[in-house]
Coordinates of C-alpha atoms in Angstrom, one line a residue:
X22 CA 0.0 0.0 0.0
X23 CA 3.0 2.5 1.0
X24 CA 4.5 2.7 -2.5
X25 CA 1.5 3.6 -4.1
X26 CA 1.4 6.9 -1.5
X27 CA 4.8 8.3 -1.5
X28 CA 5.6 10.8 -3.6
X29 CA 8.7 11.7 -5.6
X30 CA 11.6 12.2 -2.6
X31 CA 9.9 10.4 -0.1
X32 CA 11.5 7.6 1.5
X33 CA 10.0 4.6 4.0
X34 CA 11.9 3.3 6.5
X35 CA 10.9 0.7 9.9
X36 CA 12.9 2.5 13.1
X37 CA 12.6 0.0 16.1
X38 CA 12.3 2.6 18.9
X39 CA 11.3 2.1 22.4
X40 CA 10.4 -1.5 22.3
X41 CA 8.4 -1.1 19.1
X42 CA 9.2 -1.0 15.7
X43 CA 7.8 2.2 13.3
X44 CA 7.0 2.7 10.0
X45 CA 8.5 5.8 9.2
X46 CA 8.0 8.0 6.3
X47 CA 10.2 11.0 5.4
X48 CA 11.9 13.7 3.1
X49 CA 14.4 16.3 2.7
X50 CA 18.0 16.3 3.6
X51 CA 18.9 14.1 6.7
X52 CA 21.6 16.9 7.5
X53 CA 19.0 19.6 7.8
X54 CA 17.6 20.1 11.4
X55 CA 14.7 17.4 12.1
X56 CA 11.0 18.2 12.0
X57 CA 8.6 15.4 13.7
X58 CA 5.4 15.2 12.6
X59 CA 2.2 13.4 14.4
X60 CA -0.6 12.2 13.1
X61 CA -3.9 12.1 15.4
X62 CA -7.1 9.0 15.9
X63 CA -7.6 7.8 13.1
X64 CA -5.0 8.6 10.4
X65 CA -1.9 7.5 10.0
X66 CA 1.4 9.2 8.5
X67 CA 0.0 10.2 5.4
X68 CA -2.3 12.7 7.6
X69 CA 0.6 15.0 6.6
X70 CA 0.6 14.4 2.7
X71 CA -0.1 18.3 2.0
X72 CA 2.6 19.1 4.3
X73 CA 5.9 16.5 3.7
X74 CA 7.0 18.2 0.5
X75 CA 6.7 21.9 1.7
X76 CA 8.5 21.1 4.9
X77 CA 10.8 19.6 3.2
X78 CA 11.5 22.3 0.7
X79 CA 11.8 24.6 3.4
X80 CA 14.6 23.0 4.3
X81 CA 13.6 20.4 7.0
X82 CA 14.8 16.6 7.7
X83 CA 10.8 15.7 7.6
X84 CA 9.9 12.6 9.7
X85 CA 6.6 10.8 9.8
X86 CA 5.8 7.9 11.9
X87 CA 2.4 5.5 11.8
X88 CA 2.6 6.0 15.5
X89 CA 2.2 2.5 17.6
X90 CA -1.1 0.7 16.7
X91 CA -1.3 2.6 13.5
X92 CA -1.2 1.1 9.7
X93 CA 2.1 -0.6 9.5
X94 CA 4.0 0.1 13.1
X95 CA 3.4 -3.1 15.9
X96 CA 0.1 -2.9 17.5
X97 CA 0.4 -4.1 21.0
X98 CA -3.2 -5.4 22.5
X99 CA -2.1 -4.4 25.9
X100 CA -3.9 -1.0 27.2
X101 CA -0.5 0.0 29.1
X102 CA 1.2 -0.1 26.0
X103 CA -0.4 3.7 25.3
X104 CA 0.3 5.0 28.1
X105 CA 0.6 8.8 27.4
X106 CA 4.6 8.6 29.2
X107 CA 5.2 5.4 26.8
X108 CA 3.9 7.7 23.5
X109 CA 5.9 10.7 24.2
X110 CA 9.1 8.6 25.2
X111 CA 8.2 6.7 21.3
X112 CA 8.8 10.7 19.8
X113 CA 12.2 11.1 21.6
X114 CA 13.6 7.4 20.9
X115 CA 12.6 8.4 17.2
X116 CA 14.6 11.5 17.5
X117 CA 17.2 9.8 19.0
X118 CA 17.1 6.9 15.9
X119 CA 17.6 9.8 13.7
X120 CA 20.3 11.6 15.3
X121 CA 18.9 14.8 16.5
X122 CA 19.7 16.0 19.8
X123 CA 16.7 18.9 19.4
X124 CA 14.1 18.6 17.0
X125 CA 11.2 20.4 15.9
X126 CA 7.3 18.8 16.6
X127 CA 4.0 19.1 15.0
X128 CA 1.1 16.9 16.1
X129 CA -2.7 17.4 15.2
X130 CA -5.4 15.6 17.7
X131 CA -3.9 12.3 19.7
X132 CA -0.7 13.5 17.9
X133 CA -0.9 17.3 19.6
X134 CA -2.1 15.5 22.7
X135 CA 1.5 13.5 22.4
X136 CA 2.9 16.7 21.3
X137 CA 2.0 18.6 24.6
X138 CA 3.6 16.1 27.0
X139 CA 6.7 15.4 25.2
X140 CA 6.7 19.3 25.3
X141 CA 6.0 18.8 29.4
X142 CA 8.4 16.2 30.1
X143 CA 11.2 16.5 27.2
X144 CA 11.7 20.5 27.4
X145 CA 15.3 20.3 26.2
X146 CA 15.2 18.2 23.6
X147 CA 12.6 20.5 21.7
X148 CA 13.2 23.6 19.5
X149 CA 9.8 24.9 18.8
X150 CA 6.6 23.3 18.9
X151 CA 3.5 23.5 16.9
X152 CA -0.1 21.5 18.4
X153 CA -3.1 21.7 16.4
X154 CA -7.0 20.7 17.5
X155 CA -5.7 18.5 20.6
X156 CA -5.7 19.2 24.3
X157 CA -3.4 19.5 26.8
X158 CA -3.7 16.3 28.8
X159 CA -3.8 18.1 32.1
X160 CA -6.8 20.2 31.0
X161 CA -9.3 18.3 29.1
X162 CA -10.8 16.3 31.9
X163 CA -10.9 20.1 33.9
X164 CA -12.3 22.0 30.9
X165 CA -15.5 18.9 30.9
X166 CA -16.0 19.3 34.3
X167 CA -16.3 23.3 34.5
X168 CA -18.1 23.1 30.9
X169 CA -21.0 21.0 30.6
X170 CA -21.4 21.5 26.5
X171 CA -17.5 20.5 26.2
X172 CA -18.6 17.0 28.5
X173 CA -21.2 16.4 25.7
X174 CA -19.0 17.0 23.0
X175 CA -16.4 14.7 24.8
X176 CA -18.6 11.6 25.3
X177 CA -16.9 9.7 22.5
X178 CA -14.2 9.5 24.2
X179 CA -16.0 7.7 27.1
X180 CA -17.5 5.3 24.8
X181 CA -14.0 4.8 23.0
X182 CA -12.8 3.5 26.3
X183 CA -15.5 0.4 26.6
X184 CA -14.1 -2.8 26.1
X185 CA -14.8 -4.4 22.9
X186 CA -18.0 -2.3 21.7
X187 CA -16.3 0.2 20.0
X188 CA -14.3 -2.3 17.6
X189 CA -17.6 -3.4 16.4
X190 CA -19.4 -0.5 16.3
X191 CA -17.1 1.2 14.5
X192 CA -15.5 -1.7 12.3
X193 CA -18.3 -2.7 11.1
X194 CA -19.9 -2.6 7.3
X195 CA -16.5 -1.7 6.4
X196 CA -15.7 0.5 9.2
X197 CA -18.6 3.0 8.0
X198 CA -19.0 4.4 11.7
X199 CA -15.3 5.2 11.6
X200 CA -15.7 7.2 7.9
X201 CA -19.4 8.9 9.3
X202 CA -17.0 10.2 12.4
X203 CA -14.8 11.4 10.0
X204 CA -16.9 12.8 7.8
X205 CA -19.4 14.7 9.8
X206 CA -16.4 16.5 11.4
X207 CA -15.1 18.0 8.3
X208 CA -16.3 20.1 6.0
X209 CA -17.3 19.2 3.0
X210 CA -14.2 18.2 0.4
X211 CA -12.2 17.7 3.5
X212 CA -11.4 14.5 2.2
X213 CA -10.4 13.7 -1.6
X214 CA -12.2 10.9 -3.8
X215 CA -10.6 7.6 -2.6
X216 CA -8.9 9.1 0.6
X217 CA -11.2 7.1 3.0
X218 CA -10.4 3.9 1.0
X219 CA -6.9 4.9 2.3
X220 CA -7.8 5.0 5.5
X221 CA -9.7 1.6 6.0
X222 CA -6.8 -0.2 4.4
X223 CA -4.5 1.3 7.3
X224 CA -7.4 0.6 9.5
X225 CA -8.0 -3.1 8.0
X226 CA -4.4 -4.7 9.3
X227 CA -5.0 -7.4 12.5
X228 CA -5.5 -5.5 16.0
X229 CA -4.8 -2.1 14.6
X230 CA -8.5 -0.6 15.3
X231 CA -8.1 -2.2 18.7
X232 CA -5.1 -0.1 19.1
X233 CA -6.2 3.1 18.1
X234 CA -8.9 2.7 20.8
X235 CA -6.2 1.6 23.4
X236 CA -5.2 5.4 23.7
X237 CA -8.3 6.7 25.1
X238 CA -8.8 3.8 26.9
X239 CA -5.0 4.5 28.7
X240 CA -6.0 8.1 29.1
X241 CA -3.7 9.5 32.1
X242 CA -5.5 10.2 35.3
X243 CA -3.4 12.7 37.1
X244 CA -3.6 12.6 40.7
X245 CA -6.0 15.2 42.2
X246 CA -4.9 18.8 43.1
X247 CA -1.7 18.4 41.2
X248 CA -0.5 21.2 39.4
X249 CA -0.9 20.8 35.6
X250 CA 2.7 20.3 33.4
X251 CA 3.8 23.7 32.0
X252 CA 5.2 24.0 28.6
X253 CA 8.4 25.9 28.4
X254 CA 9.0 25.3 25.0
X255 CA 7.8 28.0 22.2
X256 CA 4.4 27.0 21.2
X257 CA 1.9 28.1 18.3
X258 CA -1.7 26.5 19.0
X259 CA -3.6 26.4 15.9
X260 CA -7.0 25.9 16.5
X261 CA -10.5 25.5 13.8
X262 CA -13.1 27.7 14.5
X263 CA -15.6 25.0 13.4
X264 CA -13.9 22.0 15.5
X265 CA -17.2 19.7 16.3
X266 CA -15.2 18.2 19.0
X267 CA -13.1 20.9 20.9
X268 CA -14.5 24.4 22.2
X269 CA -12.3 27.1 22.4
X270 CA -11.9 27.1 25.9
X271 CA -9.6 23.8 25.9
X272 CA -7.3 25.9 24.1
X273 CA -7.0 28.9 25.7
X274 CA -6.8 26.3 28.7
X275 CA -3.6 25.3 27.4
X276 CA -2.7 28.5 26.6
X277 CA -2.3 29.5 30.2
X278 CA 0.1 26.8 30.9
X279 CA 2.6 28.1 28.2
X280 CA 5.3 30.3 29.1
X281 CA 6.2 31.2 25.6
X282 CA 2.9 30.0 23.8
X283 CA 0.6 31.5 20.8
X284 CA -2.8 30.7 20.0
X285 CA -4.0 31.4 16.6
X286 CA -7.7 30.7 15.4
X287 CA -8.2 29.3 11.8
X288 CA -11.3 30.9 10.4
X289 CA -13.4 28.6 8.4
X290 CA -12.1 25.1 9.5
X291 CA -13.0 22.1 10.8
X292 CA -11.1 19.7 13.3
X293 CA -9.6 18.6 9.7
X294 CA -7.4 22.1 9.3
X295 CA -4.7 20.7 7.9
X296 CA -6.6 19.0 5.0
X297 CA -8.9 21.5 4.3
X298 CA -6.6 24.9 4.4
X299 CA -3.0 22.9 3.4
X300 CA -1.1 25.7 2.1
X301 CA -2.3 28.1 4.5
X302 CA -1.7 25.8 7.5
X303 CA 1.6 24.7 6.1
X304 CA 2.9 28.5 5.7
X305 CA 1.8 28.9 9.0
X306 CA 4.0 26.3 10.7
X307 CA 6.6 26.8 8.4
X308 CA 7.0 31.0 9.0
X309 CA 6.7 29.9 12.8
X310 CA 9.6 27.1 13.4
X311 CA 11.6 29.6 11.1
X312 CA 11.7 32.1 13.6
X313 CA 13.5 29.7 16.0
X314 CA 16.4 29.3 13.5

């Protein structure tokens, strides 16, 4: 399935990285500093096929993974496998595997949620940081509680976390619950003609759906009254307007914990920002991480 994806100066690679091996997609020069990029629930690396090439023009090492469960890395059954501590420490082994003492992040949804606590946990090993449409693990569960219409928007997430259900709810007829979800979050032609096929065949290897699910089922639970991480790390927050999923509120949550953070709105977007505005978002990012070089 890979080759027929890549594009011309893309290269695949398997990295085995923390006790799990990872399909790995990338471009540009491997001298040039590294940019990681994460995909969220339920893509997989080529979430980021508007973005590889320009990155990599701009003159970044650009490094994809299928993050653990996903497409064509090992899917481990176990819950504690995605453990939000095990996912970040995946994003530094990679950079490590590759080289880079510092490195550049991106992540969008479960990938900005990883993005956030390698940010927390792994403050020297990042340059600049970009999170899009995913919340801060310390304040999701705080921003439900204080907003009731946040909790409603958030009760996927609960139902995610059900043993077996969700698997067959969403698997089956050909995973059609998985591509509704999908769909009804985006706007329409968030998704070109064939792109969900795409997606079921990455969903369609043994235990991977399973997998995906095992993240919000290994959601952290952070002791009560302790003080949420901080971010030290320079931060730009892109967030859609028109998310279905996230209020505003969860971001300029996160915000506050950001000592050198910027949240920008996209106007006319959907959770899906980076497939429906792709050469605004990737100018974006690109004029942002620049200012760190």
């Amino acid at each position: 399935m890979a080759e027929t994806l890549l594009q011309p100066g893309w290269r695949e690679s398997t990295r085995t990285v923390n006790g799990v091996a990872l399909h790995v997609v990338e471009a540009g020069d491997p001298g040039n500093p590294l940019l990681v990029l994460l995909h969220g629930f339920p893509e997989f690396w080529w979430a980021w096929r508007h973005q590889i090439t320009p990155f990599a023009q701009a003159g970044y090492h650009v490094v994809v993974p299928d993050q653990r469960g996903y497409n064509r890395s090992d899917r481990p059954q176990e819950i504690a496998a995605y453990h939000i501590d095990t996912l970040a420490a995946d994003v530094v082994a990679l950079a490590d595997a590759f080289g880079a003492d510092r490195f550049d992040l991106v992540g969008h949804d479960w990938g900005a949620v990883i993005t956030w606590w390698v940010a927390a946990n792994y403050p020297g090993r990042l340059k600049r940081v970009v999170v899009m449409d995913g919340p801060h693990p310390d304040t999701w569960g705080r921003q439900m509680l204080k907003h009731p219409t946040q909790a409603l928007r958030s009760t996927y997430a609960a139902f995610f976390q059900l043993p077996w259900l969700p698997e067959a709810t969403l698997g089956a007829f050909d995973f059609a619950g998985l591509k509704t979800m999908m769909q009804g979050s985006a706007k329409p032609g968030a998704f070109e003609p064939g792109a969900l096929d795409r997606y079921v065949e990455a969903w369609s290897h043994d235990g991977s759906l399973t997998a995906m699910l095992n993240y919000y089922r290994a959601l952290r639970d952070r002791a009560a009254g302790k003080e949420p991480a901080r971010i030290a790390p320079p931060t730009l927050i892109l967030w859609a307007e028109h998310d279905v999923a996230l209020e505003a509120h969860v971001a300029e949550a996160a915000l506050a914990l950001s000592d050198q953070g910027t949240l920008e709105f996209v106007a006319d977007a959907s959770h899906w920002l980076h497939l429906e505005q792709p050469e605004r978002i990737s100018r974006r990012v690109i004029e942002w991480l620049r200012e760190g070089r």
